[in-house]
Short mmCIF file of C-alpha atoms in Angstrom, two decimals:
data_model
loop_
_atom_site.label_atom_id
_atom_site.label_comp_id
_atom_site.label_asym_id
_atom_site.label_seq_id
_atom_site.Cartn_x
_atom_site.Cartn_y
_atom_site.Cartn_z
CA MET A 1 -102.43 273.99 167.64
CA THR A 2 -101.72 277.55 169.15
CA THR A 3 -103.56 279.33 170.65
CA GLU A 4 -102.71 283.26 170.79
CA PRO A 5 -104.68 285.60 173.49
CA PRO A 6 -107.39 287.60 171.67
CA SER A 7 -105.98 290.92 171.25
CA PRO A 8 -107.36 293.86 171.88
CA GLY A 9 -106.05 295.88 169.50
CA ILE A 10 -107.82 294.81 165.91
CA SER A 11 -108.37 291.11 165.62
CA ILE A 12 -111.08 289.60 162.22
CA SER A 13 -112.26 286.69 162.55
CA LYS A 14 -114.36 284.59 159.87
CA THR A 15 -118.07 284.70 160.34
CA ALA A 16 -120.53 282.30 158.40
CA GLU A 17 -121.55 283.96 155.00
CA PRO A 18 -117.77 283.75 153.36
CA SER A 19 -117.15 287.04 151.81
CA THR A 20 -118.38 288.87 154.90
CA LEU A 21 -115.66 289.28 158.32
CA ASP A 22 -116.10 289.99 161.29
CA VAL A 23 -113.43 292.83 162.95
CA SER A 24 -113.12 293.83 166.26
CA VAL A 25 -111.89 297.57 166.87
CA GLY A 26 -109.97 297.78 170.09
CA PRO A 27 -109.81 298.68 172.81
CA GLN A 28 -106.36 299.82 172.05
CA HIS A 29 -106.40 301.38 168.54
CA PRO A 30 -104.58 304.51 167.42
CA GLY A 31 -107.44 306.04 168.18
CA SER A 32 -109.79 307.26 171.10
CA GLY A 33 -109.78 304.20 172.94
CA HIS A 34 -111.70 302.59 175.43
CA CYS A 35 -114.55 302.02 172.82
CA ARG A 36 -115.02 298.97 170.97
CA ILE A 37 -116.73 298.75 168.17
CA LEU A 38 -117.50 295.49 166.38
CA ILE A 39 -117.89 296.25 162.82
CA ARG A 40 -118.66 292.70 160.17
CA VAL A 41 -117.11 293.37 156.76
CA ASP A 42 -117.58 292.90 153.30
CA GLY A 43 -114.77 293.70 151.10
CA ASP A 44 -113.89 297.27 152.26
CA TYR A 45 -117.32 298.37 153.04
CA ILE A 46 -119.08 297.79 156.29
CA VAL A 47 -121.76 295.44 157.13
CA SER A 48 -122.97 295.99 160.38
CA ALA A 49 -121.47 298.29 162.86
CA ASP A 50 -121.82 296.83 166.86
CA PRO A 51 -120.54 299.49 169.72
CA ASP A 52 -119.46 297.97 172.92
CA ILE A 53 -119.07 300.10 175.71
CA GLY A 54 -118.93 299.81 179.60
CA TYR A 55 -114.58 299.78 179.36
CA VAL A 56 -114.88 303.27 181.77
CA HIS A 57 -117.40 301.88 183.73
CA ARG A 58 -116.62 303.57 186.96
CA GLY A 59 -120.42 303.43 188.90
CA CYS A 60 -120.58 307.27 189.07
CA GLU A 61 -124.58 306.68 190.28
CA LYS A 62 -124.09 304.36 192.61
CA ILE A 63 -121.06 306.22 194.55
CA ALA A 64 -123.17 309.18 195.01
CA GLU A 65 -125.71 307.87 196.78
CA TYR A 66 -122.71 307.09 199.58
CA ARG A 67 -121.83 310.55 199.78
CA ASN A 68 -122.75 314.02 200.73
CA TYR A 69 -124.12 316.80 198.47
CA VAL A 70 -120.92 318.42 197.85
CA SER A 71 -118.10 315.14 198.76
CA ASN A 72 -119.95 314.23 195.38
CA ILE A 73 -119.15 317.21 193.32
CA PRO A 74 -115.59 316.23 192.62
CA HIS A 75 -116.41 312.41 191.09
CA LEU A 76 -119.85 313.38 188.97
CA GLU A 77 -117.64 316.36 186.79
CA ARG A 78 -114.11 313.39 186.47
CA PRO A 79 -117.33 311.75 183.40
CA ASN A 80 -115.67 313.82 181.34
CA ILE A 81 -113.19 316.37 182.51
CA ALA A 82 -112.81 318.16 179.11
CA ASP A 83 -115.81 319.12 179.80
CA ALA A 84 -115.63 319.51 183.47
CA ILE A 85 -117.99 322.39 184.03
CA HIS A 86 -121.14 321.58 182.49
CA LEU A 87 -121.68 317.90 184.44
CA ASN A 88 -120.85 320.12 187.63
CA TRP A 89 -123.91 322.16 186.56
CA GLY A 90 -126.16 319.77 185.94
CA TYR A 91 -126.03 318.79 189.22
CA VAL A 92 -125.75 321.15 191.12
CA LEU A 93 -129.74 322.74 189.58
CA PRO A 94 -132.09 320.62 190.69
CA ILE A 95 -129.96 320.32 194.35
CA GLU A 96 -130.42 324.24 194.51
CA GLU A 97 -134.33 323.58 192.90
CA LEU A 98 -134.69 321.62 196.70
CA GLN A 99 -133.30 323.55 198.31
CA GLY A 100 -135.10 326.50 197.07
CA VAL A 101 -131.61 329.26 197.48
CA VAL A 102 -131.46 331.25 194.56
CA VAL A 103 -128.03 332.21 193.16
CA PRO A 104 -127.59 335.93 192.86
CA PRO A 105 -127.19 337.24 189.37
CA ARG A 106 -122.69 337.94 189.66
CA GLY A 107 -122.58 334.05 190.81
CA LYS A 108 -124.27 333.50 187.44
CA TYR A 109 -122.43 335.25 185.21
CA ILE A 110 -119.63 333.83 186.26
CA SER A 111 -120.27 330.64 185.73
CA THR A 112 -121.63 331.43 181.87
CA ILE A 113 -118.27 332.53 182.17
CA ALA A 114 -116.58 329.91 183.30
CA ALA A 115 -119.54 327.43 181.31
CA GLU A 116 -118.81 329.31 177.24
CA MET A 117 -114.73 329.41 177.88
CA ASN A 118 -115.43 325.09 178.36
CA ARG A 119 -117.30 324.93 175.67
CA ILE A 120 -114.00 326.33 173.70
CA MET A 121 -112.20 324.04 175.24
CA SER A 122 -114.20 321.00 174.77
CA HIS A 123 -114.22 322.35 170.85
CA LEU A 124 -111.00 322.43 170.79
CA TYR A 125 -110.11 318.97 171.56
CA GLY A 126 -113.04 317.52 169.88
CA LEU A 127 -110.80 319.99 166.72
CA ALA A 128 -107.71 318.36 167.23
CA ILE A 129 -108.23 314.86 168.39
CA MET A 130 -111.41 313.40 166.98
CA GLN A 131 -111.57 315.13 164.12
CA GLY A 132 -107.94 315.87 163.08
CA VAL A 133 -106.19 313.39 164.63
CA PHE A 134 -108.81 310.85 163.26
CA SER A 135 -108.87 312.69 159.88
CA GLY A 136 -104.75 312.64 159.00
CA HIS A 137 -104.49 316.35 159.72
CA THR A 138 -101.75 316.77 162.97
CA THR A 139 -101.44 320.40 161.61
CA ILE A 140 -104.54 321.04 163.34
CA PHE A 141 -104.03 319.18 166.31
CA MET A 142 -101.01 320.73 166.79
CA TRP A 143 -102.86 324.09 166.95
CA ALA A 144 -105.56 323.57 168.45
CA PHE A 145 -103.52 322.05 171.94
CA GLY A 146 -101.84 324.90 171.93
CA ASP A 147 -104.39 327.55 171.58
CA ARG A 148 -106.63 325.70 173.78
CA ASP A 149 -103.50 325.33 176.80
CA LEU A 150 -104.10 329.46 176.29
CA PHE A 151 -107.69 328.61 178.32
CA ILE A 152 -106.73 326.23 180.81
CA GLU A 153 -104.22 328.49 182.08
CA LEU A 154 -107.15 331.37 182.27
CA ALA A 155 -109.09 328.67 183.70
CA GLU A 156 -106.15 327.81 185.84
CA MET A 157 -106.59 331.30 187.14
CA LEU A 158 -110.19 331.54 187.91
CA THR A 159 -111.35 328.43 189.49
CA GLY A 160 -107.61 327.03 190.37
CA ALA A 161 -107.20 323.44 188.64
CA ARG A 162 -106.77 323.00 184.87
CA LEU A 163 -109.59 320.83 184.06
CA THR A 164 -110.44 319.37 187.30
CA TYR A 165 -112.50 322.54 188.49
CA SER A 166 -115.27 321.29 190.90
CA PHE A 167 -116.35 325.55 190.63
CA LEU A 168 -119.72 325.39 190.59
CA VAL A 169 -121.21 324.86 194.20
CA PRO A 170 -124.42 324.92 195.83
CA GLY A 171 -125.66 328.52 195.84
CA GLY A 172 -122.87 329.46 193.40
CA PRO A 173 -119.35 329.57 192.09
CA ARG A 174 -116.76 329.37 194.42
CA ARG A 175 -114.67 331.77 193.94
CA ASP A 176 -114.86 335.74 192.52
CA LEU A 177 -113.26 337.02 188.88
CA PRO A 178 -109.30 337.38 189.90
CA PHE A 179 -107.72 340.65 189.29
CA GLY A 180 -106.95 341.51 185.41
CA PHE A 181 -108.97 338.11 184.61
CA GLU A 182 -111.47 340.42 181.75
CA ASP A 183 -108.02 341.65 180.40
CA ARG A 184 -106.82 338.41 179.61
CA LEU A 185 -109.76 337.18 178.46
CA SER A 186 -110.80 339.72 176.49
CA ARG A 187 -107.15 339.95 175.20
CA LEU A 188 -107.65 336.12 174.20
CA LEU A 189 -110.61 336.25 172.75
CA ASP A 190 -108.93 339.05 170.41
CA TYR A 191 -106.01 336.31 169.69
CA PHE A 192 -109.00 333.68 169.54
CA GLU A 193 -110.74 335.04 166.55
CA LYS A 194 -108.03 335.76 164.78
CA ARG A 195 -106.40 332.04 165.00
CA LEU A 196 -110.89 330.85 163.28
CA VAL A 197 -110.38 332.10 160.52
CA GLU A 198 -106.82 330.62 159.85
CA TYR A 199 -108.86 326.74 161.32
CA ASP A 200 -110.90 327.74 158.80
CA ARG A 201 -108.19 328.57 155.58
CA ILE A 202 -106.07 325.08 156.83
CA PHE A 203 -109.04 323.07 157.84
CA PHE A 204 -112.23 323.31 157.00
CA SER A 205 -111.58 324.87 153.98
CA ASN A 206 -109.10 322.27 153.26
CA PRO A 207 -110.12 319.94 150.43
CA SER A 208 -108.73 316.68 151.56
CA VAL A 209 -110.87 317.64 154.75
CA ILE A 210 -113.63 318.27 152.79
CA ALA A 211 -113.46 315.52 150.18
CA ARG A 212 -112.65 312.71 153.25
CA ALA A 213 -115.85 314.29 155.19
CA LYS A 214 -118.47 315.09 153.58
CA GLY A 215 -121.48 313.17 152.34
CA ILE A 216 -119.84 311.10 154.50
CA GLY A 217 -122.48 309.24 157.13
CA VAL A 218 -125.63 311.41 156.43
CA LEU A 219 -127.81 311.78 159.51
CA LYS A 220 -131.93 312.85 157.70
CA ARG A 221 -133.78 315.22 159.65
CA GLU A 222 -136.63 312.67 160.48
CA ASP A 223 -134.08 309.90 161.60
CA ALA A 224 -131.90 311.67 163.66
CA LYS A 225 -135.46 313.44 165.68
CA LYS A 226 -136.24 309.15 166.21
CA LEU A 227 -132.73 308.24 167.31
CA GLY A 228 -133.30 310.88 170.22
CA VAL A 229 -129.44 312.35 169.89
CA VAL A 230 -129.31 315.54 170.88
CA GLY A 231 -126.64 318.14 171.24
CA PRO A 232 -124.57 319.15 167.74
CA VAL A 233 -125.28 316.19 165.98
CA LEU A 234 -129.16 317.03 166.59
CA ARG A 235 -128.26 320.27 165.56
CA ALA A 236 -126.42 319.63 162.34
CA SER A 237 -129.01 317.58 160.71
CA GLY A 238 -131.01 320.49 161.15
CA VAL A 239 -133.11 320.69 164.02
CA LYS A 240 -133.41 323.87 165.43
CA TYR A 241 -132.84 322.77 169.57
CA ASP A 242 -130.93 324.32 172.64
CA VAL A 243 -131.41 324.10 176.30
CA ARG A 244 -129.66 327.72 177.37
CA LYS A 245 -132.84 328.81 174.56
CA VAL A 246 -135.58 326.31 175.31
CA GLU A 247 -134.98 326.24 178.76
CA PRO A 248 -132.36 329.13 180.45
CA TYR A 249 -130.70 329.05 182.92
CA GLY A 250 -127.66 331.03 184.32
CA ALA A 251 -127.23 334.49 182.70
CA TYR A 252 -127.99 333.45 179.55
CA ALA A 253 -131.64 333.91 178.97
CA ASP A 254 -130.04 337.92 179.40
CA LEU A 255 -127.88 337.56 176.57
CA GLU A 256 -128.08 337.96 172.53
CA PHE A 257 -126.69 334.26 170.65
CA ASP A 258 -127.96 332.14 167.69
CA ILE A 259 -127.79 329.47 167.68
CA PRO A 260 -126.24 327.48 164.43
CA THR A 261 -127.93 324.54 162.63
CA PHE A 262 -127.31 323.08 159.37
CA GLU A 263 -129.20 321.40 157.12
CA GLU A 264 -126.80 318.79 155.17
CA GLY A 265 -126.66 316.12 158.71
CA ASP A 266 -123.71 314.98 157.12
CA SER A 267 -120.42 314.65 159.20
CA TYR A 268 -118.05 317.86 156.99
CA SER A 269 -121.57 319.28 158.50
CA ARG A 270 -121.07 318.07 162.46
CA TYR A 271 -117.59 319.63 162.02
CA LEU A 272 -118.59 323.19 161.02
CA ILE A 273 -121.11 323.25 163.86
CA ARG A 274 -118.96 322.92 166.61
CA PHE A 275 -117.08 325.96 164.39
CA GLU A 276 -119.52 327.85 164.98
CA GLU A 277 -120.75 327.68 168.22
CA MET A 278 -117.50 328.67 168.57
CA LYS A 279 -117.88 331.93 167.40
CA GLN A 280 -121.50 332.51 169.32
CA SER A 281 -118.73 331.30 172.19
CA VAL A 282 -117.15 334.09 172.50
CA ARG A 283 -120.18 336.09 171.43
CA ILE A 284 -121.41 335.05 175.12
CA ILE A 285 -118.25 335.20 176.75
CA ARG A 286 -117.76 339.40 175.09
CA GLN A 287 -121.64 340.00 176.35
CA ALA A 288 -121.12 338.31 179.93
CA LEU A 289 -117.84 340.80 180.50
CA GLU A 290 -119.94 343.64 179.42
CA LYS A 291 -122.88 343.28 181.69
CA ILE A 292 -121.37 341.07 184.99
CA PRO A 293 -123.44 343.54 187.32
CA LYS A 294 -121.66 344.38 191.06
CA GLY A 295 -122.83 341.99 193.99
CA PRO A 296 -122.26 338.92 195.84
CA ILE A 297 -121.17 335.66 194.41
CA ALA A 298 -123.18 333.44 196.31
CA ARG A 299 -125.72 332.11 198.82
CA LYS A 300 -125.38 329.97 201.54
CA ALA A 301 -127.00 327.21 200.52
CA PRO A 302 -127.23 324.41 203.32
CA LEU A 303 -125.88 320.67 203.38
CA VAL A 304 -129.24 318.47 203.38
CA ALA A 305 -131.68 318.82 200.68
CA PRO A 306 -135.79 318.21 202.18
CA GLU A 307 -137.62 315.03 200.14
CA GLY A 308 -138.38 315.19 196.39
CA GLU A 309 -136.17 315.16 193.43
CA ALA A 310 -135.93 317.71 190.58
CA THR A 311 -134.19 317.82 186.91
CA GLY A 312 -131.36 320.06 185.56
CA ARG A 313 -130.40 320.04 182.57
CA VAL A 314 -127.85 321.71 181.00
CA GLU A 315 -126.59 322.24 177.18
CA SER A 316 -122.77 320.64 177.15
CA SER A 317 -120.82 321.30 174.44
CA ARG A 318 -121.90 316.86 173.59
CA GLY A 319 -125.44 317.80 173.75
CA GLU A 320 -127.93 318.43 176.47
CA ILE A 321 -127.10 316.39 180.26
CA THR A 322 -129.63 315.89 182.46
CA TYR A 323 -129.30 315.22 186.38
CA LEU A 324 -131.84 313.68 188.32
CA VAL A 325 -132.08 313.94 192.39
CA MET A 326 -133.42 312.64 194.88
CA GLY A 327 -133.46 314.23 198.27
CA ASP A 328 -134.30 312.39 201.35
CA ASN A 329 -134.00 315.14 204.17
CA SER A 330 -130.57 313.91 204.74
CA ASP A 331 -127.10 315.21 204.11
CA LYS A 332 -126.80 312.44 201.08
CA PRO A 333 -128.92 312.25 197.56
CA SER A 334 -131.16 309.26 197.20
CA ARG A 335 -130.47 308.79 193.53
CA VAL A 336 -128.87 310.40 191.43
CA LYS A 337 -129.00 309.86 187.68
CA ILE A 338 -127.67 311.05 184.53
CA MET A 339 -128.31 310.42 180.88
CA ASN A 340 -125.26 312.93 178.71
CA GLY A 341 -125.15 313.30 175.14
CA SER A 342 -121.99 311.04 174.57
CA PHE A 343 -124.29 307.94 175.13
CA ARG A 344 -127.51 309.42 173.21
CA ASN A 345 -125.36 310.45 170.24
CA LEU A 346 -123.51 307.05 169.77
CA ILE A 347 -126.57 305.19 169.09
CA ALA A 348 -126.62 307.22 165.75
CA LEU A 349 -123.35 305.02 165.37
CA PRO A 350 -124.49 301.23 163.91
CA PHE A 351 -127.10 303.11 161.63
CA LEU A 352 -124.39 306.02 159.87
CA VAL A 353 -121.62 303.39 159.35
CA ARG A 354 -123.32 301.24 156.87
CA ASN A 355 -122.73 300.68 153.83
CA VAL A 356 -119.61 302.72 153.93
CA HIS A 357 -116.12 301.97 153.28
CA VAL A 358 -113.65 300.79 156.77
CA ALA A 359 -112.22 303.88 156.26
CA ASP A 360 -114.60 306.80 156.69
CA MET A 361 -115.43 305.29 160.36
CA PRO A 362 -113.31 306.68 162.04
CA ILE A 363 -114.38 309.94 160.00
CA ILE A 364 -118.01 309.58 161.63
CA TYR A 365 -116.85 307.75 164.83
CA GLY A 366 -115.11 311.48 165.67
CA SER A 367 -117.87 313.62 163.90
CA LEU A 368 -119.83 311.84 166.80
CA ASP A 369 -117.65 314.08 169.33
CA TYR A 370 -117.88 310.73 171.43
CA TRP A 371 -116.50 311.20 174.62
CA PRO A 372 -116.53 307.04 176.18
CA VAL A 373 -116.14 307.92 179.78
CA GLU A 374 -118.93 310.19 179.74
CA ALA A 375 -121.51 307.48 177.60
CA ASP A 376 -120.18 305.02 180.31
CA ARG A 377 -120.42 306.92 183.35
CA MET B 1 -69.24 260.77 169.99
CA SER B 2 -72.54 260.12 169.72
CA GLN B 3 -75.37 262.41 169.23
CA ASP B 4 -76.33 263.44 173.17
CA THR B 5 -72.76 264.18 173.89
CA LEU B 6 -72.22 266.13 170.65
CA GLN B 7 -75.31 268.59 171.86
CA ASP B 8 -74.56 268.78 175.48
CA PHE B 9 -70.99 269.41 174.78
CA ALA B 10 -72.16 271.80 172.06
CA GLY B 11 -75.10 273.73 174.13
CA VAL B 12 -72.08 273.34 177.05
CA TRP B 13 -70.12 275.68 174.59
CA ILE B 14 -72.72 278.12 173.52
CA GLY B 15 -73.33 278.61 177.33
CA LYS B 16 -70.48 279.74 178.00
CA MET B 17 -69.87 281.50 174.73
CA SER B 18 -73.37 283.49 175.59
CA GLU B 19 -72.14 284.10 179.18
CA LEU B 20 -68.47 285.72 178.09
CA VAL B 21 -71.11 288.18 175.42
CA GLN B 22 -73.13 288.87 178.47
CA THR B 23 -70.22 289.63 179.69
CA ILE B 24 -68.60 292.04 177.50
CA ILE B 25 -71.89 293.80 177.06
CA GLY B 26 -73.19 293.74 179.82
CA SER B 27 -70.00 295.19 181.70
CA GLY B 28 -67.79 297.47 179.17
CA PRO B 29 -68.62 300.52 176.83
CA ILE B 30 -72.01 298.73 175.32
CA LYS B 31 -74.00 298.29 178.03
CA TYR B 32 -73.91 302.60 177.70
CA ILE B 33 -74.63 302.75 173.82
CA VAL B 34 -77.41 299.95 174.67
CA ASN B 35 -78.88 302.09 177.23
CA TRP B 36 -78.44 305.06 175.02
CA SER B 37 -80.67 303.88 172.74
CA ARG B 38 -83.21 302.90 174.86
CA MET B 39 -84.28 305.77 176.32
CA TYR B 40 -84.49 307.49 173.50
CA ALA B 41 -86.43 305.27 172.12
CA LEU B 42 -89.96 305.35 174.51
CA TRP B 43 -92.94 304.50 172.28
CA PRO B 44 -96.05 305.00 174.08
CA VAL B 45 -98.75 302.43 174.02
CA HIS B 46 -101.66 304.45 173.50
CA ILE B 47 -104.17 302.41 175.15
CA THR B 48 -106.51 304.95 177.49
CA THR B 49 -107.66 303.28 180.87
CA ALA B 50 -109.84 305.97 181.59
CA CYS B 51 -110.24 310.24 181.29
CA CYS B 52 -106.21 311.31 182.06
CA SER B 53 -106.02 310.66 178.58
CA ALA B 54 -107.04 314.50 178.19
CA GLU B 55 -103.82 315.47 180.09
CA PHE B 56 -101.89 312.45 178.14
CA GLY B 57 -102.83 315.00 174.99
CA ALA B 58 -101.71 317.95 176.01
CA MET B 59 -98.41 316.02 177.33
CA MET B 60 -97.78 314.87 173.66
CA GLY B 61 -99.19 318.52 172.43
CA PRO B 62 -96.79 321.37 171.59
CA ARG B 63 -96.13 323.07 174.34
CA LEU B 64 -94.19 320.24 176.51
CA ASP B 65 -93.36 319.00 172.75
CA PRO B 66 -91.76 315.42 173.84
CA GLU B 67 -90.06 314.61 170.65
CA ARG B 68 -87.04 315.55 171.55
CA PHE B 69 -87.11 312.68 174.70
CA GLY B 70 -87.22 310.50 171.02
CA MET B 71 -91.29 309.97 172.25
CA GLN B 72 -93.42 309.42 168.37
CA ALA B 73 -96.06 310.43 168.63
CA VAL B 74 -98.97 308.00 168.99
CA ALA B 75 -97.38 305.02 167.20
CA GLY B 76 -100.12 302.16 165.86
CA GLY B 77 -99.33 298.89 166.70
CA LEU B 78 -98.47 297.75 170.39
CA ARG B 79 -95.49 295.13 169.46
CA GLN B 80 -93.76 298.45 168.12
CA CYS B 81 -93.76 299.60 171.80
CA ASP B 82 -92.13 299.76 175.42
CA LEU B 83 -93.90 302.01 176.95
CA LEU B 84 -97.26 301.05 178.70
CA ILE B 85 -98.98 304.81 180.15
CA VAL B 86 -101.66 303.08 182.03
CA GLU B 87 -104.23 306.31 181.53
CA GLY B 88 -106.62 306.42 185.21
CA THR B 89 -108.99 304.37 186.28
CA VAL B 90 -108.82 300.24 185.32
CA THR B 91 -112.12 298.94 185.82
CA LYS B 92 -112.16 295.58 185.57
CA LYS B 93 -114.16 294.91 182.68
CA MET B 94 -110.59 297.12 181.36
CA ALA B 95 -108.07 295.48 182.43
CA LYS B 96 -108.65 291.93 181.00
CA ARG B 97 -107.26 293.82 178.11
CA LEU B 98 -104.30 295.66 179.89
CA LYS B 99 -102.69 292.25 180.89
CA ILE B 100 -103.16 291.60 177.64
CA VAL B 101 -101.00 294.69 176.04
CA TYR B 102 -99.27 294.44 178.85
CA GLU B 103 -97.95 290.78 177.44
CA GLN B 104 -97.61 291.23 174.17
CA MET B 105 -95.79 294.23 173.97
CA PRO B 106 -91.69 293.27 173.94
CA LYS B 107 -88.68 293.34 176.33
CA PRO B 108 -87.71 295.53 178.09
CA ARG B 109 -91.27 297.32 178.80
CA TYR B 110 -92.22 299.97 180.86
CA VAL B 111 -95.01 301.14 182.56
CA ILE B 112 -95.91 304.33 184.07
CA ALA B 113 -99.17 304.53 185.99
CA MET B 114 -100.81 308.18 185.92
CA GLY B 115 -103.07 309.67 188.09
CA ASP B 116 -104.44 308.66 191.36
CA CYS B 117 -106.96 305.58 190.72
CA ALA B 118 -103.83 303.94 188.94
CA CYS B 119 -101.50 304.21 192.20
CA SER B 120 -104.69 303.30 195.18
CA GLY B 121 -107.50 304.01 193.68
CA GLY B 122 -108.27 307.28 194.26
CA LEU B 123 -111.65 309.10 193.80
CA PHE B 124 -113.09 305.82 192.99
CA HIS B 125 -111.42 302.99 195.58
CA ASP B 126 -114.62 302.43 196.87
CA SER B 127 -116.75 301.74 193.41
CA TYR B 128 -118.09 298.20 192.70
CA SER B 129 -116.36 298.25 189.78
CA ILE B 130 -112.93 299.22 189.96
CA VAL B 131 -109.13 297.36 190.45
CA ASN B 132 -107.56 299.27 193.32
CA ASP B 133 -104.11 297.11 193.26
CA VAL B 134 -103.45 298.41 189.24
CA HIS B 135 -99.16 296.63 190.53
CA LYS B 136 -101.10 293.43 191.45
CA LEU B 137 -101.50 293.30 187.07
CA PHE B 138 -97.81 294.29 186.55
CA PRO B 139 -94.65 296.21 187.81
CA ILE B 140 -94.99 299.30 187.84
CA ASP B 141 -92.02 301.88 187.07
CA VAL B 142 -93.17 305.06 188.19
CA TYR B 143 -96.18 306.14 189.61
CA VAL B 144 -98.03 309.60 188.95
CA PRO B 145 -99.88 310.46 191.29
CA GLY B 146 -102.47 314.18 190.79
CA CYS B 147 -106.02 313.71 189.33
CA PRO B 148 -105.48 314.44 185.98
CA PRO B 149 -101.86 315.04 187.09
CA ARG B 150 -100.28 317.98 185.58
CA PRO B 151 -98.93 317.34 181.69
CA GLU B 152 -95.44 318.82 183.30
CA ALA B 153 -95.66 316.09 186.19
CA LEU B 154 -95.90 312.99 183.81
CA LEU B 155 -93.56 314.55 181.10
CA SER B 156 -90.73 314.78 184.52
CA ALA B 157 -92.06 310.22 185.37
CA ILE B 158 -90.42 310.36 181.73
CA VAL B 159 -87.72 311.81 182.76
CA LYS B 160 -87.38 309.60 185.77
CA LEU B 161 -88.39 306.46 183.69
CA ARG B 162 -84.92 307.54 181.24
CA GLU B 163 -82.95 308.52 184.41
CA LYS B 164 -83.90 304.10 185.52
CA ILE B 165 -83.26 303.44 181.99
CA ARG B 166 -79.55 304.71 182.06
CA ARG B 167 -78.46 302.79 184.63
CA GLN B 168 -79.90 299.63 184.44
CA GLU B 169 -78.37 296.52 183.54
CA VAL B 170 -79.10 295.04 180.00
CA PHE B 171 -79.46 291.33 180.77
CA ALA B 172 -81.81 292.20 184.14
#
C-alpha cells in the first residue's frame, strides 16, 4: 500500500454516504490561494462548504502590544496591502481620539484623496483577479492591472511607496501634495472615466459574464442583515449602509456622493457595485481637489496615549473596518483589536455556495472579494 | 552463466553506457541546448503564502510581461511547474503545505524567496506563528528583499535565476 502525502492542491476523498465526495480545494489552487475550502459534492452540486482559514495568521494584534504606537503602523497595514490606507486610517483614528489631537482640514482632505485613490486601486485589483481571472476573462485582468499601475504611480508620487504607504500617522498625513500632483491626478481621472465605459463594454455587458454571474449566489436582504456582512456585499443586497455617510470621518462630511445599492443580491450585482463605487470615488476625488483648503497638513501628536479605550471605524473597499485601541499612559497600546470586512463577508460563503454547481463556486468566491490575509490578521 | 552474474554484468554495462551518455550530454553542445530550453520554460507554482502576491500579480501584468522570458501566466497544476516563488510570510500552518508542494514538483526545481518575511522573517520576525528560516525547508536559489519587493525587483531575480540555469551542469 502506497502512502501518498496529502495534497495541498485539490484532493478528493470518499464519505460515508455513497453518492457524495469530500473535495478539498486549496491552499494551492489556481485561484487566490492561502485559504482552503472543504466542499462536499453530490454529482456536480455542492452539498456543503466549510472554509478553513488561518493560513496567514501572523498575530498582528499580539505584535501591536509590544511595539509603540508609531512603529505599529507598518505592520498593521500589511494585512491588506491592496487597501493599505484604510487599514492605516482605521488605526490612527482611535489614537487621535485618545490623545485629543484634531487633524487640520487640509490633512483630512489629503487623507481622503489618498483613501479614494486606494479604493479605486483595490477595486481594480478585485476586478482583475477576483472577478476577471475567476470567471475566465483574461482581457479584463490585463486592462485593469495596466490601469491600476497608473494609480500606483501617482500614489508613489504622493507617499513614496507603491503599496505600503504608512502615510497617515497620529496628527495627520506625512506629506503635502507634491508639485504637479493635482494636475496629473485630474488628467488620470479623465482617462479613467473613458476606460470605465470600455470596462462596461468588455466585461459588465459581456453576455458570457452575465450568463455566469447573474442569479448565482443570491444573498437576500434579510439574510445579509442576519449574517452581518458589511461593505459592498451588504449594499449589493439592498441595504444602504456606508460608514462614510453614517459616521463621517475625514472630509466626507463636506463632499457629495451617492451610495450605490442593488436589490438583487446576486454575484453580478456584487460585481456591479464595485464598478459603481469606482465612479463615486472619481467624483469624490474631483470634489476634494477643488475644495481642498490651504493651511497646515498635520498637528504634532504626543507619542504617549492616556488611559482609556477608543474605536475607529472606516469604510474600506472590502467593508467596514473597526479598530479598538486601549491605552495605558505608556507609548504602547495595551490592546489592539481589529474587525475587518473580509472576515465578516466570508461568513456568507457557506450559505451562498449551497446547491450550486461546482463551477459557480469561483464566481461566488470572487464576488465576495475575499482577501485572506486581512481576515487572518 | 547464472541469473545473478548476468544481471551484474548487465548492470555494469548499463552503468558504463549511461555514464558515457551523461558525459556526452553534460559536456557538449547538448548541455547548452538543454539549459537554454530550461531557461525559457520557467513556470511558477501559484501558491500564495502572504501579501507579496499583489506584487507578483503586478509582475505578471501587462507592464512587465514575463511571458517574454517563457513564464506561463499561471499554470494550474504543480506537476508541470519548476519554479516555486515563496510570496511572503510563511506561517507555521502554511510551512507544512509549502514543503509538500516543493516535494511534489518535478526536478529540476528552483525557488525564489520573495520579500523580507521569506528571506529572514522581516517585519513579523517576533511573531509567535511565523517561520523565520524558510531556507531550512528547502534550498533557495535567489533572495529578493523588500516589503513588498517592486515587480521590477522580482523580474530581475528571475533574470538572475535564468543566468544561473544557463551555467548549471545538466546532471547535478
